[in-house]
CSV table of C-alpha atoms in Angstrom, one decimal:
chain,number,residue,atom,x,y,z
A,29,UNK,CA,0.1,-0.4,36.5
A,30,UNK,CA,-3.0,1.6,36.3
A,31,UNK,CA,-6.0,-0.4,37.1
A,32,UNK,CA,-9.0,-0.7,34.8
A,33,UNK,CA,-12.5,-1.9,35.6
A,34,UNK,CA,-13.1,-5.6,36.0
A,35,UNK,CA,-9.7,-6.7,34.9
A,36,UNK,CA,-9.3,-8.8,31.8
A,37,UNK,CA,-13.0,-9.3,31.1
A,38,UNK,CA,-14.3,-5.9,32.1
A,39,UNK,CA,-15.4,-3.3,29.6
A,40,UNK,CA,-13.2,-0.5,31.0
A,41,UNK,CA,-9.7,0.2,29.8
A,42,UNK,CA,-6.7,0.8,32.0
A,43,UNK,CA,-4.7,4.0,31.6
A,44,UNK,CA,-1.9,2.0,30.0
A,45,UNK,CA,-4.2,0.4,27.5
A,46,UNK,CA,-5.5,3.8,26.5
A,47,UNK,CA,-2.0,5.1,25.9
A,48,UNK,CA,-1.2,1.9,23.9
A,49,UNK,CA,-4.3,2.4,21.7
A,50,UNK,CA,-3.5,6.1,20.9
A,51,UNK,CA,0.0,5.3,20.0
A,52,UNK,CA,-1.0,2.3,17.9
A,53,UNK,CA,-3.5,4.5,15.9
A,54,UNK,CA,-0.9,7.2,15.3
A,55,UNK,CA,1.6,4.5,14.3
A,56,UNK,CA,-0.9,3.1,11.7
A,57,UNK,CA,-1.4,6.5,10.1
A,58,UNK,CA,2.3,7.1,9.6
A,59,UNK,CA,3.0,3.5,8.4
A,60,UNK,CA,0.1,3.5,6.0
A,61,UNK,CA,1.4,6.7,4.4
A,62,UNK,CA,4.9,5.4,4.3
A,63,UNK,CA,3.8,2.5,2.0
A,64,UNK,CA,2.7,4.9,-0.6
A,65,UNK,CA,5.7,7.3,-0.3
A,66,UNK,CA,8.2,4.4,-0.5
A,67,UNK,CA,6.4,2.9,-3.5
A,68,UNK,CA,6.8,6.2,-5.3
A,69,UNK,CA,10.5,6.3,-4.3
A,70,UNK,CA,11.0,2.8,-5.5
A,71,UNK,CA,9.5,3.6,-8.9
A,72,UNK,CA,11.7,6.7,-9.3
A,73,UNK,CA,14.8,4.8,-8.4
A,74,UNK,CA,13.9,2.0,-10.9
A,75,UNK,CA,13.5,4.6,-13.6
A,76,UNK,CA,16.8,6.3,-12.8
A,77,UNK,CA,18.9,3.1,-12.5
A,78,UNK,CA,17.1,0.6,-14.6
A,79,UNK,CA,17.3,-2.0,-11.8
A,80,UNK,CA,14.3,-2.7,-9.6
A,81,UNK,CA,14.6,-3.5,-5.9
A,82,UNK,CA,12.5,-6.7,-6.6
A,83,UNK,CA,15.4,-8.1,-8.6
A,84,UNK,CA,18.2,-7.1,-6.3
A,85,UNK,CA,18.7,-3.5,-7.0
A,86,UNK,CA,19.5,-1.1,-4.1
A,87,UNK,CA,19.5,2.2,-6.0
A,88,UNK,CA,16.5,3.3,-3.9
A,89,UNK,CA,19.0,4.1,-1.2
A,90,UNK,CA,20.0,7.1,-3.2
A,91,UNK,CA,16.4,8.3,-3.8
A,92,UNK,CA,15.3,11.1,-1.4
A,93,UNK,CA,11.6,10.3,-1.7
A,94,UNK,CA,12.3,6.7,-0.5
A,95,UNK,CA,14.1,8.1,2.5
A,96,UNK,CA,11.1,10.4,3.2
A,97,UNK,CA,8.9,7.2,3.2
A,98,UNK,CA,11.5,5.4,5.4
A,99,UNK,CA,11.5,8.3,8.0
A,100,UNK,CA,7.7,8.3,8.0
A,101,UNK,CA,7.8,4.5,8.6
A,102,UNK,CA,10.4,4.9,11.4
A,103,UNK,CA,8.2,7.5,13.2
A,104,UNK,CA,5.3,5.1,12.9
A,105,UNK,CA,7.4,2.2,14.1
A,106,UNK,CA,8.6,4.2,17.1
A,107,UNK,CA,5.1,4.9,18.1
A,108,UNK,CA,4.3,1.3,17.6
A,109,UNK,CA,7.3,0.3,19.7
A,110,UNK,CA,6.2,2.4,22.6
A,111,UNK,CA,2.6,1.1,22.3
A,112,UNK,CA,3.7,-2.4,22.9
A,113,UNK,CA,5.3,-1.3,26.2
A,114,UNK,CA,1.9,-0.1,27.4
A,115,UNK,CA,-0.6,-2.6,26.0
A,116,UNK,CA,-0.7,-6.3,25.1
A,117,UNK,CA,0.1,-7.4,21.5
A,118,UNK,CA,-3.5,-8.8,21.0
A,119,UNK,CA,-4.7,-5.3,21.4
A,120,UNK,CA,-2.0,-3.3,19.6
A,121,UNK,CA,-1.4,-5.5,16.6
A,122,UNK,CA,-5.0,-5.6,15.2
A,123,UNK,CA,-5.2,-1.8,15.3
A,124,UNK,CA,-2.6,-1.9,12.4
A,125,UNK,CA,-5.7,-2.3,10.2
A,126,UNK,CA,-5.8,1.4,10.1
A,127,UNK,CA,-2.6,1.4,8.1
A,128,UNK,CA,-4.4,-0.6,5.4
A,129,UNK,CA,-7.2,1.9,5.3
A,130,UNK,CA,-4.7,4.8,5.0
A,131,UNK,CA,-2.7,2.9,2.4
A,132,UNK,CA,-5.8,2.1,0.3
A,133,UNK,CA,-7.2,5.6,0.3
A,134,UNK,CA,-3.8,7.2,-0.6
A,135,UNK,CA,-3.2,4.6,-3.3
A,136,UNK,CA,-6.5,5.5,-4.8
A,137,UNK,CA,-5.5,9.2,-5.2
A,138,UNK,CA,-1.7,9.0,-5.6
A,139,UNK,CA,-1.0,5.6,-7.3
A,140,UNK,CA,-4.3,5.5,-9.2
A,141,UNK,CA,-5.3,2.1,-7.7
A,142,UNK,CA,-9.1,2.2,-7.5
A,143,UNK,CA,-11.0,1.8,-4.2
A,144,UNK,CA,-14.5,0.7,-4.9
A,145,UNK,CA,-17.7,0.6,-2.8
A,146,UNK,CA,-16.9,-2.9,-1.4
A,147,UNK,CA,-13.4,-1.7,-0.6
A,148,UNK,CA,-15.0,1.1,1.5
A,149,UNK,CA,-17.1,-1.7,3.2
A,150,UNK,CA,-13.8,-3.4,4.0
A,151,UNK,CA,-12.5,-0.3,5.6
A,152,UNK,CA,-15.6,-0.1,7.8
A,153,UNK,CA,-15.3,-3.7,8.8
A,154,UNK,CA,-11.7,-3.1,9.8
A,155,UNK,CA,-12.8,-0.2,12.0
A,156,UNK,CA,-15.7,-2.2,13.5
A,157,UNK,CA,-13.6,-5.2,14.3
A,158,UNK,CA,-10.9,-3.1,15.9
A,159,UNK,CA,-13.5,-1.5,18.2
A,160,UNK,CA,-14.7,-4.9,19.3
A,161,UNK,CA,-11.1,-6.0,20.0
A,162,UNK,CA,-10.4,-2.8,22.0
A,163,UNK,CA,-13.5,-3.3,24.1
A,164,UNK,CA,-12.7,-6.9,25.1
A,165,UNK,CA,-8.9,-6.7,25.1
A,166,UNK,CA,-7.0,-8.1,28.1
A,167,UNK,CA,-5.2,-5.7,30.5
A,168,UNK,CA,-1.4,-5.5,30.3
A,169,UNK,CA,0.1,-7.8,32.9
A,170,UNK,CA,2.4,-6.5,35.6
A,171,UNK,CA,6.1,-7.1,34.7
A,172,UNK,CA,8.9,-6.0,37.1
A,173,UNK,CA,12.0,-7.3,35.3
A,174,UNK,CA,13.2,-8.3,31.9
A,175,UNK,CA,14.1,-11.6,33.4
A,176,UNK,CA,10.4,-12.4,33.8
A,177,UNK,CA,10.1,-11.9,30.0
A,178,UNK,CA,13.1,-14.0,29.4
A,179,UNK,CA,11.5,-16.9,31.4
A,180,UNK,CA,8.4,-16.5,29.1
A,181,UNK,CA,10.6,-16.5,26.0
A,182,UNK,CA,12.5,-19.7,27.0
A,183,UNK,CA,9.4,-21.8,27.9
A,184,UNK,CA,9.2,-24.9,25.7
A,185,UNK,CA,6.1,-23.9,23.8
A,186,UNK,CA,7.5,-20.6,22.6
A,187,UNK,CA,10.9,-22.1,21.8
A,188,UNK,CA,9.1,-24.6,19.6
A,189,UNK,CA,7.4,-21.7,17.8
A,190,UNK,CA,10.7,-19.9,17.3
A,191,UNK,CA,12.4,-23.0,15.9
A,192,UNK,CA,9.5,-23.5,13.5
A,193,UNK,CA,9.7,-19.9,12.3
A,194,UNK,CA,13.4,-20.0,11.7
A,195,UNK,CA,13.2,-23.3,9.7
A,196,UNK,CA,10.3,-22.0,7.6
A,197,UNK,CA,12.1,-18.7,6.9
A,198,UNK,CA,15.3,-20.4,5.8
A,199,UNK,CA,13.4,-22.6,3.4
A,200,UNK,CA,11.5,-19.6,2.0
A,201,UNK,CA,14.7,-17.5,1.6
A,202,UNK,CA,17.0,-20.1,0.1
A,203,UNK,CA,14.7,-22.3,-1.9
A,204,UNK,CA,11.3,-20.7,-2.7
A,205,UNK,CA,12.4,-17.0,-3.0
A,206,UNK,CA,14.8,-17.6,-5.9
A,207,UNK,CA,12.3,-19.7,-7.7
A,208,UNK,CA,8.9,-18.0,-7.0
A,209,UNK,CA,9.7,-14.7,-5.3
A,210,UNK,CA,9.0,-12.7,-8.5
A,211,UNK,CA,5.7,-14.4,-9.3
A,212,UNK,CA,4.1,-15.3,-5.9
A,213,UNK,CA,3.3,-12.5,-3.5
A,214,UNK,CA,3.1,-14.9,-0.6
A,215,UNK,CA,6.8,-15.7,-0.5
A,216,UNK,CA,8.1,-12.2,0.4
A,217,UNK,CA,5.1,-11.4,2.6
A,218,UNK,CA,5.5,-14.7,4.5
A,219,UNK,CA,9.1,-14.0,5.3
A,220,UNK,CA,8.2,-10.5,6.5
A,221,UNK,CA,5.3,-11.8,8.6
A,222,UNK,CA,7.2,-14.7,10.2
A,223,UNK,CA,10.1,-12.5,11.2
A,224,UNK,CA,7.7,-9.8,12.2
A,225,UNK,CA,6.0,-12.0,14.8
A,226,UNK,CA,9.4,-12.6,16.4
A,227,UNK,CA,10.3,-8.9,16.2
A,228,UNK,CA,7.1,-7.9,18.0
A,229,UNK,CA,7.8,-10.2,20.9
A,230,UNK,CA,11.3,-8.8,21.2
A,231,UNK,CA,10.1,-5.2,20.7
A,232,UNK,CA,7.6,-5.7,23.6
A,233,UNK,CA,10.4,-7.2,25.8
A,234,UNK,CA,12.8,-4.3,24.9
A,235,UNK,CA,10.1,-1.7,25.3
A,236,UNK,CA,9.1,-3.0,28.7
A,237,UNK,CA,12.7,-3.0,29.7
A,238,UNK,CA,13.2,0.6,28.7
A,239,UNK,CA,10.0,1.6,30.4
A,240,UNK,CA,11.1,0.0,33.6
A,241,UNK,CA,14.5,1.7,33.3
A,242,UNK,CA,12.9,5.1,32.8
A,243,UNK,CA,10.7,4.4,35.9
A,244,UNK,CA,13.9,3.9,38.0
A,245,UNK,CA,14.5,0.2,37.7
A,246,UNK,CA,17.6,-0.2,35.5
A,247,UNK,CA,17.2,-3.1,33.1
A,248,UNK,CA,20.2,-2.3,30.9
A,249,UNK,CA,22.5,-4.2,33.3
A,250,UNK,CA,20.9,-7.5,32.3
A,251,UNK,CA,22.3,-9.3,29.2
A,252,UNK,CA,18.7,-10.3,28.3
A,253,UNK,CA,17.9,-6.7,27.4
A,254,UNK,CA,20.7,-6.5,24.9
A,255,UNK,CA,19.8,-9.9,23.4
A,256,UNK,CA,16.3,-8.7,22.7
A,257,UNK,CA,17.8,-5.6,21.1
A,258,UNK,CA,19.9,-7.8,18.8
A,259,UNK,CA,16.9,-9.9,17.8
A,260,UNK,CA,14.9,-6.7,17.1
A,261,UNK,CA,17.6,-5.3,14.8
A,262,UNK,CA,18.0,-8.7,12.9
A,263,UNK,CA,14.3,-9.2,12.4
A,264,UNK,CA,13.6,-5.6,11.4
A,265,UNK,CA,16.4,-5.5,8.8
A,266,UNK,CA,15.2,-8.8,7.3
A,267,UNK,CA,11.6,-7.5,7.2
A,268,UNK,CA,12.7,-4.2,5.6
A,269,UNK,CA,14.6,-6.0,2.8
A,270,UNK,CA,11.8,-8.3,1.8
A,271,UNK,CA,9.1,-5.7,2.2
A,272,UNK,CA,11.0,-3.6,-0.3
A,273,UNK,CA,11.1,-6.5,-2.6
A,274,UNK,CA,7.4,-7.2,-2.2
A,275,UNK,CA,6.4,-3.5,-2.7
A,276,UNK,CA,8.6,-3.2,-5.8
A,277,UNK,CA,7.4,-6.5,-7.4
A,278,UNK,CA,3.7,-6.4,-6.6
A,279,UNK,CA,0.9,-3.9,-6.4
A,280,UNK,CA,0.6,-2.0,-3.1
A,281,UNK,CA,-3.0,-3.1,-2.8
A,282,UNK,CA,-1.9,-6.8,-2.9
A,283,UNK,CA,1.1,-6.5,-0.5
A,284,UNK,CA,-0.5,-4.4,2.2
A,285,UNK,CA,-3.6,-6.6,3.1
A,286,UNK,CA,-1.8,-9.9,2.7
A,287,UNK,CA,1.1,-8.7,4.9
A,288,UNK,CA,-1.3,-7.4,7.5
A,289,UNK,CA,-3.4,-10.6,7.7
A,290,UNK,CA,-0.4,-12.9,8.0
A,291,UNK,CA,1.6,-10.6,10.3
A,292,UNK,CA,-1.4,-10.0,12.6
A,293,UNK,CA,-2.3,-13.7,12.9
A,294,UNK,CA,1.2,-14.9,13.5
A,295,UNK,CA,1.9,-12.1,16.0
A,296,UNK,CA,-1.2,-12.8,18.1
A,297,UNK,CA,-0.4,-16.5,18.0
A,298,UNK,CA,3.2,-15.8,19.2
A,299,UNK,CA,1.9,-13.4,21.9
A,300,UNK,CA,-0.7,-15.9,23.2
A,301,UNK,CA,2.0,-18.6,23.4
A,302,UNK,CA,4.7,-16.4,25.0
A,303,UNK,CA,2.7,-13.9,27.2
A,304,UNK,CA,-0.4,-16.0,27.7
A,305,UNK,CA,-2.6,-13.0,26.9
A,306,UNK,CA,-5.8,-14.9,27.2
A,307,UNK,CA,-5.0,-16.4,30.6
A,308,UNK,CA,-7.6,-15.3,33.1
A,309,UNK,CA,-10.0,-13.9,30.5
A,310,UNK,CA,-13.6,-15.2,30.4
A,311,UNK,CA,-14.5,-17.4,27.4
A,312,UNK,CA,-16.9,-14.7,26.3
A,313,UNK,CA,-14.1,-12.1,26.0
A,314,UNK,CA,-11.8,-14.4,24.2
A,315,UNK,CA,-14.6,-15.3,21.7
A,316,UNK,CA,-15.4,-11.6,21.2
A,317,UNK,CA,-11.7,-10.9,20.5
A,318,UNK,CA,-11.5,-13.7,18.0
A,319,UNK,CA,-14.7,-12.5,16.3
A,320,UNK,CA,-13.3,-9.0,16.2
A,321,UNK,CA,-10.1,-10.3,14.7
A,322,UNK,CA,-12.0,-12.3,12.1
A,323,UNK,CA,-14.0,-9.2,11.1
A,324,UNK,CA,-10.8,-7.2,10.8
A,325,UNK,CA,-9.1,-9.8,8.7
A,326,UNK,CA,-12.2,-10.2,6.5
A,327,UNK,CA,-12.2,-6.4,6.0
A,328,UNK,CA,-8.6,-6.5,4.8
A,329,UNK,CA,-9.3,-9.4,2.5
A,330,UNK,CA,-12.4,-7.6,1.1
A,331,UNK,CA,-10.2,-4.6,0.5
A,332,UNK,CA,-7.8,-6.9,-1.3
A,333,UNK,CA,-10.2,-8.8,-3.6
A,334,UNK,CA,-12.4,-5.9,-4.6
A,335,UNK,CA,-9.5,-3.7,-5.9
A,336,UNK,CA,-9.3,-4.2,-9.6
A,337,UNK,CA,-6.2,-2.0,-10.0
A,338,UNK,CA,-7.8,-0.3,-13.0
A,339,UNK,CA,-6.0,2.9,-13.5
A,340,UNK,CA,-8.0,6.1,-13.2
A,341,UNK,CA,-8.3,7.5,-16.8
A,342,UNK,CA,-5.8,10.3,-17.4
A,343,UNK,CA,-5.4,10.3,-21.2
A,344,UNK,CA,-8.2,8.0,-22.2
A,345,UNK,CA,-5.9,5.2,-21.2
A,346,UNK,CA,-7.6,2.5,-19.1
A,347,UNK,CA,-6.1,-0.7,-17.9
A,348,UNK,CA,-8.0,-3.9,-17.7
A,349,UNK,CA,-9.0,-5.1,-14.3
A,350,UNK,CA,-6.8,-7.7,-12.6
A,351,UNK,CA,-8.0,-10.3,-10.1
A,352,UNK,CA,-5.6,-10.4,-7.0
A,353,UNK,CA,-6.3,-14.1,-6.7
A,354,UNK,CA,-4.9,-14.7,-10.2
A,355,UNK,CA,-1.8,-12.7,-9.2
A,356,UNK,CA,-1.3,-15.1,-6.3
A,357,UNK,CA,-2.0,-18.3,-8.3
A,358,UNK,CA,-0.5,-17.6,-11.6
A,359,UNK,CA,3.0,-16.4,-12.7
A,360,UNK,CA,2.3,-12.7,-12.2
A,361,UNK,CA,3.3,-11.7,-15.7
A,362,UNK,CA,0.1,-9.8,-16.4
A,363,UNK,CA,0.5,-7.7,-13.2
A,364,UNK,CA,4.1,-7.0,-14.1
A,365,UNK,CA,3.0,-5.9,-17.5
A,366,UNK,CA,0.6,-3.4,-16.0
A,367,UNK,CA,3.3,-2.2,-13.5
A,368,UNK,CA,5.9,-1.9,-16.3
A,369,UNK,CA,3.4,0.3,-18.3
A,370,UNK,CA,2.8,2.5,-15.2
A,371,UNK,CA,6.6,2.7,-14.6
A,372,UNK,CA,7.0,3.6,-18.3
A,373,UNK,CA,4.5,6.5,-17.9
A,374,UNK,CA,6.3,7.8,-14.8
A,375,UNK,CA,9.7,7.5,-16.6
A,376,UNK,CA,8.4,9.6,-19.5
A,377,UNK,CA,7.0,12.2,-17.0
A,378,UNK,CA,10.3,12.3,-15.2
A,379,UNK,CA,12.3,12.7,-18.4
A,380,UNK,CA,10.0,15.6,-19.4
A,381,UNK,CA,10.7,17.2,-16.1
A,382,UNK,CA,14.5,16.8,-16.5
A,383,UNK,CA,14.3,18.4,-20.0
A,384,UNK,CA,12.9,21.5,-18.4
C-alpha cells in the first residue's frame, strides 16, 4: 500500500485514499443523476401501463428512459465498487452526500421540486462535513488475502450484526411492507439501507479480492471470493427492487436524504465492526470523523425538511407545500394526491406528443 503521512491520525492522505476519494466523487455524480432519470422513467412507464412500480408493476423494464437511468447508476456503482477497494468505508460512504446534492439540484430543474435557501445551506453542510471526514479518515489497512477478510466477516460481533439485519429485513418485507409500505417512506428505505450495509461489506471484500488478483495474487481460487460475489448480487437485487418502489411511491426529495442517512449510518457501523476502521486512530481523529458525519447527516436532513415540494408555476398552477415529516407520520395520501396530479400532467403531455 502507498504510505501516507502519520498513518491513521495524520493529515496526509495515502495514494490509495486519494484514488478512493476521486472514484467516490465520480460515483456520487452519476448516482445522483440516475435518481432523477429513473424517476422520469418510472413516471412514463406508469402512464403507459397504468400500473406503478410502487404497487407491484414492472412495466418500467420496457421504458428506455428507465434503462438510461439504470446504466447511469451502474456506472456510478462501478466507480463506487472500485473506490471501496482503495479506501475504507468510513471514508468512501459519507462522500455519497454529493449524490444528494446532485439529485436535489436536478430535481429542482427537471422534476420541479423546489430547492430553497436552507436547502442550499444543507448542500454546503454536506460538503463541509465530507471535507472534515476526508481530512481525518483512517488509512486503508493492508490485506493480502480474501481469507483475512473472511476471518473478519466471521467474527462473533459481525455475525451478530448480520443476523440482526436479516431478521429485521424479513420482518419489514413480510409484515410491515404489505401494511405500511405505500404510506411510510421508512419501510422501503430501511430495507434498502440494511441490505446496503451488507452489500458494501461484501463489495469491499470482492473489490479487494479482484484488486489482489490483478496485482498477481489470484484470489478467484478461494470459495470465499465467490461467496462474497453471491452476497453482493443478492443484496443489490433486493436494494434495486425496493428502491424502485420507494422512488415510485414517494417524492425523490424524501427518498434520497432518508436513504442516504440510514445507509451511511448502518454502513459505517458495519465497517467499524467488521474492519475495525477506528482501531489505532487517535480519539481526536475519531471524534472529528463523527462530527463530520453528523454535519453531513444534518445537511441531508436540512435538505429534506426544507423542501416544500411546491411545483414551480408553469400554467399558474401552484401546489400547496407539504411537510416531509407529515409524509412520514401520516398515511401519505396528500403526497400521493400531489404525485398523481403531476403524473396526470405528464400523461397529458405524453398523449399530446403521441397525437403529433
